[in-house]
Every structure is written in structure tokens, then in C-alpha cells.
XYZ file of C-alpha atoms in Angstrom:
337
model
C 263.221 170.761 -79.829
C 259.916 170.282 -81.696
C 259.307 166.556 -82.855
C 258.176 166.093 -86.440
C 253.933 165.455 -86.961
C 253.251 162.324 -87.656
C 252.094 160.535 -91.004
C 248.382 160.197 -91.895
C 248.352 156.822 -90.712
C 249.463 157.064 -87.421
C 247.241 160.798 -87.215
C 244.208 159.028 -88.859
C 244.566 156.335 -85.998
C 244.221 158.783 -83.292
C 241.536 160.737 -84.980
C 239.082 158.102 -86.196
C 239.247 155.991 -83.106
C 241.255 157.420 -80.470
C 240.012 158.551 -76.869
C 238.532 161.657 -78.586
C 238.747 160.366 -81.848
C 235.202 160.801 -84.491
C 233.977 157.122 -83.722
C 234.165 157.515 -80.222
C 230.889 159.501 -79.754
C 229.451 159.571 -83.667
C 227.139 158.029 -85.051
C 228.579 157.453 -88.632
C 224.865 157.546 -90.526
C 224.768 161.471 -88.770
C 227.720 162.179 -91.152
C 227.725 160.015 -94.489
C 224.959 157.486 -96.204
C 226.091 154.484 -97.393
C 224.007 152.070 -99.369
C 222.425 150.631 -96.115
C 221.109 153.609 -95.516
C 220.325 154.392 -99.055
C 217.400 151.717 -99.033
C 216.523 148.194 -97.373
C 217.067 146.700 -101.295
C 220.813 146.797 -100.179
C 220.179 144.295 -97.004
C 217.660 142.065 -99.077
C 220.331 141.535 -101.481
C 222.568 140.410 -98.780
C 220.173 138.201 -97.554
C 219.481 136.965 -100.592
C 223.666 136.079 -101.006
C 223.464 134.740 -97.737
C 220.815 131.951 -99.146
C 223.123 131.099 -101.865
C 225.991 131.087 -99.504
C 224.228 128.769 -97.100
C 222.961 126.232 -100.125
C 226.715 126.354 -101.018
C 227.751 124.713 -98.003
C 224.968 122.232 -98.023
C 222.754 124.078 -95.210
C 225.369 123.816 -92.052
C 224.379 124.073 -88.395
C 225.522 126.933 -87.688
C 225.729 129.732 -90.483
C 227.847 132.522 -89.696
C 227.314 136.107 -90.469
C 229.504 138.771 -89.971
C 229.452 142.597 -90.520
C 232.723 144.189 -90.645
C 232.467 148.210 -89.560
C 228.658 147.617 -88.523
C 228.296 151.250 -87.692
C 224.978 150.943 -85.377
C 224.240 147.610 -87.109
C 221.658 148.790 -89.638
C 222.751 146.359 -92.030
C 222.168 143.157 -90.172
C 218.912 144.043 -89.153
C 218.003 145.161 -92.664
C 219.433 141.390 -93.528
C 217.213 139.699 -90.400
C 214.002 141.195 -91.461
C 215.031 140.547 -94.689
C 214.077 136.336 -93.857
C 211.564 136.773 -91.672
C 210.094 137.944 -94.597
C 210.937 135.011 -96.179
C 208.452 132.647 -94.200
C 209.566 128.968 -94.259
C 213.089 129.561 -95.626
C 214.081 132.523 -94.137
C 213.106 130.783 -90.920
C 215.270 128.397 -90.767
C 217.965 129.954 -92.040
C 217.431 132.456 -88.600
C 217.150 129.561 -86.967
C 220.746 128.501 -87.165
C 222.254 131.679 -88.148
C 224.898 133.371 -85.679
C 224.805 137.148 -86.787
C 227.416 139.254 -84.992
C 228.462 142.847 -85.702
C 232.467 143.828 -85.841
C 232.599 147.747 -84.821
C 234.998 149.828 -82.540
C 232.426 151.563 -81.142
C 230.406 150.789 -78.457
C 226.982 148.427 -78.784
C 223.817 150.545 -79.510
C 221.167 150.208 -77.023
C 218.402 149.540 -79.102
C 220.117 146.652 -81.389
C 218.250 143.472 -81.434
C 219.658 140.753 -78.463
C 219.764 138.207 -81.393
C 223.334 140.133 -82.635
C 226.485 139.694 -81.243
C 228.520 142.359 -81.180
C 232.492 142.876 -80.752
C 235.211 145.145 -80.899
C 237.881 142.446 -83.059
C 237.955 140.310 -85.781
C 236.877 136.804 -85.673
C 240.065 134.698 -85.594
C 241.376 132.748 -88.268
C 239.427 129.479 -88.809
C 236.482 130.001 -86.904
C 233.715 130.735 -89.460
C 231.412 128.853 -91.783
C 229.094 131.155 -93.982
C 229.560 135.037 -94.955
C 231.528 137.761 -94.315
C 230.463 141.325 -95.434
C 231.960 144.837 -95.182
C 230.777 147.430 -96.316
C 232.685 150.489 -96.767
C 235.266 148.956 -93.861
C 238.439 149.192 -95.784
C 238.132 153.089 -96.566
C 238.385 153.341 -92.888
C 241.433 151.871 -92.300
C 244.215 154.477 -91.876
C 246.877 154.477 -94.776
C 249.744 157.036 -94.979
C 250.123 159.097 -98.013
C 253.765 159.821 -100.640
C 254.199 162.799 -102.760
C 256.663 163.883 -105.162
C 259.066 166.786 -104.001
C 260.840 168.772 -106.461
C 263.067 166.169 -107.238
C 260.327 163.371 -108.540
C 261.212 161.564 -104.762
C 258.523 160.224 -103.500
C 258.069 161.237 -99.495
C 255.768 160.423 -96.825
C 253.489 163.317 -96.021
C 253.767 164.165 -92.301
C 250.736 165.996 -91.049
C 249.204 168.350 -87.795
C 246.113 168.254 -86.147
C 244.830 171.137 -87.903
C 245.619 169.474 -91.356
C 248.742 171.220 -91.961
C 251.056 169.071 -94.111
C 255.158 168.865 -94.594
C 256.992 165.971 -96.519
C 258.911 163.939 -94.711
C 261.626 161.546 -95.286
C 261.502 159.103 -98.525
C 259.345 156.296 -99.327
C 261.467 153.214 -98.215
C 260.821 149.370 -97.269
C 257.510 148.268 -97.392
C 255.983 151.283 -98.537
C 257.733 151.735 -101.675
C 257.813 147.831 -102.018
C 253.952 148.368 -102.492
C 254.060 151.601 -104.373
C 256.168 150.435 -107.037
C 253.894 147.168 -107.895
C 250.540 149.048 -106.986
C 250.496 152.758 -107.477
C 253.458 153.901 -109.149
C 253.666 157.524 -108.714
C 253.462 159.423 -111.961
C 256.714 161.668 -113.249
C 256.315 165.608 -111.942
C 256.142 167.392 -107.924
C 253.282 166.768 -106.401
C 252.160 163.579 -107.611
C 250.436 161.679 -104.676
C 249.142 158.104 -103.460
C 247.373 156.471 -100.491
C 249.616 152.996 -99.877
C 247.109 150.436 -99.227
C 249.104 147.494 -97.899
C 247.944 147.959 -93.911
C 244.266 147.140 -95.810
C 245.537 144.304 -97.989
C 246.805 143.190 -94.712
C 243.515 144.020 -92.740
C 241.168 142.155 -95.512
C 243.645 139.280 -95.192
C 242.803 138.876 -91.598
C 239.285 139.469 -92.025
C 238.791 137.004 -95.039
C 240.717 134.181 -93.244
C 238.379 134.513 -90.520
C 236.390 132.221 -92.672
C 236.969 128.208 -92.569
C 234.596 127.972 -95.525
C 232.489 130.295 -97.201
C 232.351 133.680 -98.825
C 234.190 137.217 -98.180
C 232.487 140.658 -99.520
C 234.130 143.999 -99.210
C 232.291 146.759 -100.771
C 233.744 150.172 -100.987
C 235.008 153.099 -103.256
C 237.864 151.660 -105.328
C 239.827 152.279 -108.302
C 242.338 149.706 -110.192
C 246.187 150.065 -111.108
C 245.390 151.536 -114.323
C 243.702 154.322 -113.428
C 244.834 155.549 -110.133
C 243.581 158.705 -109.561
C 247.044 160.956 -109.737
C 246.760 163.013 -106.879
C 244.965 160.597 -104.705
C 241.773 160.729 -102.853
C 242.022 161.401 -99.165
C 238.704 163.593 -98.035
C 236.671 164.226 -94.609
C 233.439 163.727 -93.937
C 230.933 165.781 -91.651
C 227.433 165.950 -90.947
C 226.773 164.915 -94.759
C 229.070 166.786 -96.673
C 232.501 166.445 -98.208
C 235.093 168.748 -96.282
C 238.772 169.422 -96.008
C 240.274 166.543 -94.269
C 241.582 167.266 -91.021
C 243.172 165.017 -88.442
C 241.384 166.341 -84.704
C 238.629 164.029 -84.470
C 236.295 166.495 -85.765
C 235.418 164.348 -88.949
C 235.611 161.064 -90.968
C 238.873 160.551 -92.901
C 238.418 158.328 -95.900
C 240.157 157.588 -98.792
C 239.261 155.256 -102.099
C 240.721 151.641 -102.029
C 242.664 149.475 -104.490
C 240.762 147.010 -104.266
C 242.810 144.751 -107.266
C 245.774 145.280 -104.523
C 243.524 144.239 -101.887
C 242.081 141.116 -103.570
C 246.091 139.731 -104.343
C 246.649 139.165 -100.474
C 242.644 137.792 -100.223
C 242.971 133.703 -99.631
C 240.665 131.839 -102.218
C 239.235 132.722 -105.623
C 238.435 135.979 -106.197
C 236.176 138.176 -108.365
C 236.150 141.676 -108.604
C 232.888 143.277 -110.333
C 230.926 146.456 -109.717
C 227.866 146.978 -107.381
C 225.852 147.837 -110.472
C 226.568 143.794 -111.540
C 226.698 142.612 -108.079
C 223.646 143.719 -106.717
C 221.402 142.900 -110.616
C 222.995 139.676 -109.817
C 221.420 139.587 -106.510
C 217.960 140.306 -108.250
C 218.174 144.198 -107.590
C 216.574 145.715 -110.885
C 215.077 149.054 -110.532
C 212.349 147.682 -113.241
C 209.181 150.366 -113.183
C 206.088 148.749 -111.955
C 203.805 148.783 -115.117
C 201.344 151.679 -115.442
C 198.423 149.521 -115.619
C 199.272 148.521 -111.931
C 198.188 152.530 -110.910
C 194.736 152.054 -111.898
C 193.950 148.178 -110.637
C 196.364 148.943 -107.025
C 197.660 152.746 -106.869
C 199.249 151.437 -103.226
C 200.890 148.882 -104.817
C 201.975 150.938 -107.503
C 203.267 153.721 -105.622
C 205.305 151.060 -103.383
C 206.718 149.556 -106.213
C 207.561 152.587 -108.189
C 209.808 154.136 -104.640
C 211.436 150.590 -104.791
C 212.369 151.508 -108.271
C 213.941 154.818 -107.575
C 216.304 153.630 -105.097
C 217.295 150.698 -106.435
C 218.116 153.460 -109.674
C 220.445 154.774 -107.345
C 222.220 151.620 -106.049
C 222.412 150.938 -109.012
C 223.823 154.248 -110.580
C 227.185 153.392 -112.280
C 227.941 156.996 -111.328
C 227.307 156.991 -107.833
C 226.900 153.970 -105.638
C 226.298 151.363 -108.274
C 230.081 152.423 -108.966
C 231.702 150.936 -105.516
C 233.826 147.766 -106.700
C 232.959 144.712 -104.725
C 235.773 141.914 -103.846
C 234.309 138.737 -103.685
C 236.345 135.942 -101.656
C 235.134 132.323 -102.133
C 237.007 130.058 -99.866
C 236.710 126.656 -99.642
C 233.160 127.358 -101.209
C 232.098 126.293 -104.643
C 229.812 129.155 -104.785
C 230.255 130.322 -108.284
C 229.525 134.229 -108.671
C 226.182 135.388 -110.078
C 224.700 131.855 -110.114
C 221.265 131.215 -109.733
């Protein structure tokens, strides 16, 4: 007798970061750019949180920073060079700063010594400074309802080739979460991604920190206006494609993040990377044209900082992502200073 597929939770499990699974032998920047990648403006804005973090908690010995889903750790070395670059302050801040990457995969060779790297989450408790991650929660396997006939909402069961079935109803948790998050709309066919295994994984992650500050960046939409038929897609080598559960590509799906900041410990602000990152003194001002003719270096420098910090900025693109931010036991104050 033939057992029934699984749901896209358990299958998204196995195919992101199984034996075989996508992370096991990709590199994730070979199949979709994030804002690290995007330009080093991303990282200096980190860095230049970090600062504010660090004055926040009165300058303490030991300043954690942690990257959650580091992919090959581009971002902390964006965020290292970042205050070198910085002289005096940025000095000491590397000076007593403990930067360590948190990524399933293994360590890339060529990643600076000065990084830790593991495969888990920091436990609870054991961090003072920030914690950061960056299109993380997308990663983390959900399973998906849909309407039958009836308006019931039932878990979609899936094969490896991407074949779907609906499977029993929505019951216990699951619908617990639907019906307060993402209530499915009237009609067959309605669908949702339920988020509570990431509420529960941003949980862990934020109360990681003893005192300090929690960011998780990513695609996200709010309770009213959940997109109706969901938003589970692949990924592979750069472009969007049919999502399919072999380990062939990326699975992602968009996150509610107003869910996911609920079960966050501490205060929390949601805002989008477009505020976030002007906030963080990312402008995309145009160098003035009298700067061609006295420096026409300098000029063309600035003016390429200008375009990509346009598109980090780009409420239609990436300055769209919603950004959670966690303040615990940190008087940090959003968008001060």
C-alpha cells in the first residue's frame, strides 16, 4: 500500500537541507541576490546599527554579533570592513566584538579566522549586542492549507516532483494559527503558508539575546493583506521557477512578519527597509554635478553609490522587505541618532 506524500514542511525539510538537499552543496548567492549582495551600503548600515547598539549598552566587553542564515558570510565581512573603515571607533569596537555566523552549511574556506561559525542557534541568555537575519525566516519550512470544494481548509500533501493532493483538515495548532493570522478567504482554492514553526524559530533566535537588539529582514506581508493564494516559489540559478521539492532549488515563501513579531520577547517595531535603512543614513542622494568637473573619480564613485542605494531603497523591490526590530533589555529607541 502506497503511503501518502508528505506536507511541504516536512518535504521542504528534506529538500533545503537534507543529505542531498539544495544547501548541502549550493552556494545560495549562485541562485538568488539578496541585499548583501546587492551592494556593501547594506553591511555599512549594519555596522552603523551595530554602533548604536553598542552605545546602547554603554560600550560592553564583549559585543556580540550574530548572523542568522550567513550563507558564505558575505554580510559580516561587509560589516568588519565596514569599521576598519571607521579608524579609531570602528577599532575598538573590532576589538571587543565576537562576530560569529549561524548557517547549516558547511564553513567556507576563504572566510576570515576572526568569524565564528556554527551550525545552531546561540542558546537562550548568552548574548549581549545584535542579532541580524537576513532573509532567514523565508527559509524555514512551513506547510501550506487550501480550500477544497467544501470551503475546508486542508493541508496540501506534496511529491518530489511537485505534484500536490490535499490532505486531511487543518486541525490543532495549525488552524489555531490560521484562524488569528491568515484566515483563509470564502471559495476552493484559497491558500496560506502557516507561519507558527517561524514565530517559534524567531522566538528562539531573539531570546538568544540577554540584552540588546534582534533584526529579521525578509519578504513579508501583514494580516490585512495576505496575499490570497499564498506565495510559495523556487529559486534557481537567479530566476523564479516552479517550486519543486528534490533538492534541485530554493523553496521560499513570504513571511508574516506582524505574526512573527507577537511571539518576539521585548519591544518591537515593525517598519520597511526603505525607513530602516534612511534611518541608518542610506540615502541614494546624487553627488552634485559640480563634483564631475572638480573630481570626475569621485563623482563617478559617488554617483554608483547612489544607484544602488536607489535600489535598496526601492519601495518596490528590496526597499519593500519589512524589518522586525526586537529591543530587549535595550533602551535603544528606533531611528535615533
Amino acid at each position: 500500500m502506497n503511503s501518502e506524500p508528505p506536507g511541504w514542511r516536512t518535504a521542504t525539510e528534506r529538500a533545503l537541507y537534507g543529505p542531498r538537499g539544495f544547501y548541502a552543496g549550493q552556494a545560495p548567492a549562485a541562485h538568488f541576490r539578496t541585499s548583501v549582495h546587492a551592494s556593501p551600503l547594506f553591511a555599512e548600515a549594519v555596522a552603523r546599527l551595530l554602533l548604536r547598539v553598542d552605545e546602547a549598552l554603554g560600550h560592553p566587553d564583549q559585543l556580540d554579533l550574530v548572523d542568522v542564515g550567513a550563507g558564505e558570510g558575505e554580510l559580516l565581512t561587509g560589516v568588519l570592513a565596514a569599521l576598519w573603515d571607521r579608524e579609531a571607533a570602528g577599532a575598538d569596537v573590532v576589538a571587543r566584538l565576537r562576530p560569529v555566523a549561524v548557517e547549516r552549511r558547511p564553513r567556507p574556506a576563504r572566510l576570515d579566522a576572526a568569524i565564528g561559525w556554527q551550525h545552531e542557534l546561540p542558546g537562550p541568555g548568552t548574548l549581549t549586542g545584535l542579532l541580524f537575519a537576513n532573509e532567514w525566516l523565508d527559509n524555514v519550512p512551513v506547510d501550506l492549507a487550501e480550500n477544497d470544494a467544501s470551503g475546508t481548509a486542508r493541508l496540501v500533501l506534496v511529491e518530489p516532483d511537485g505534484t500536490e493532493r490535499l490532505g486531511p483538515p487543518v486541525a490543532g495548532d495549525d488552524a489555531a494559527w490560521l484562524a488569528r493570522w491568515w484566515p483563509l478567504a470564502a471559495g476552493e482554492g484559497a491558500r496560506a503558508e502557516i507561519g507558527h514553526p517561524r514565530d517559534a524559530a524567531w522566538a528562539r533566535a531573539a531570546n538568544a539575546l540577554r540584552r540588546g537588539v534582534a533584526v529579521a529582514v525578509d519578504y513579508a506581508h501583514e494580516r490585512a493583506a495576505r496575499p490570497p493564494f499564498g506565495t510559495l516559489t523556487g529559486f534557481r540559478e537567479g530566476h523564479e521557477c516552479r517550486p519543486v521539492p528534490d533538492g534541485s532549488c530554493d523553496l521560499t515563501s513570504h513571511v508574516a512578519l506582524d505574526a512573527v513579531a507577537a511571539a518576539a520577547p521585548g519591544a518591537t517595531t515593525l517598519l520597511t527597509q526603505r525607513s530602516a535603512l534612511r534611518a541608518l543614513g542610506v540615502t541614494g542622494r546624487r553627488p552634485a554635478l559640480s563634483l564631475a568637473g572638480s573630481d570626475p573619480a569621485a563623482y563617478v564613485r559617488e554617483l554608483s553609490a547612489a544607484g544602488e542605494a536607489a535600489e535598496l531603497l526601492d519601495p518596490g523591490g528590496l526597499g519593500g522587505f519589512g524589518w522586525l526590530v526586537c529591543e530587549v533589555r535595550c533602551a535603544f529607541g528606533w531611528g535615533a541618532g
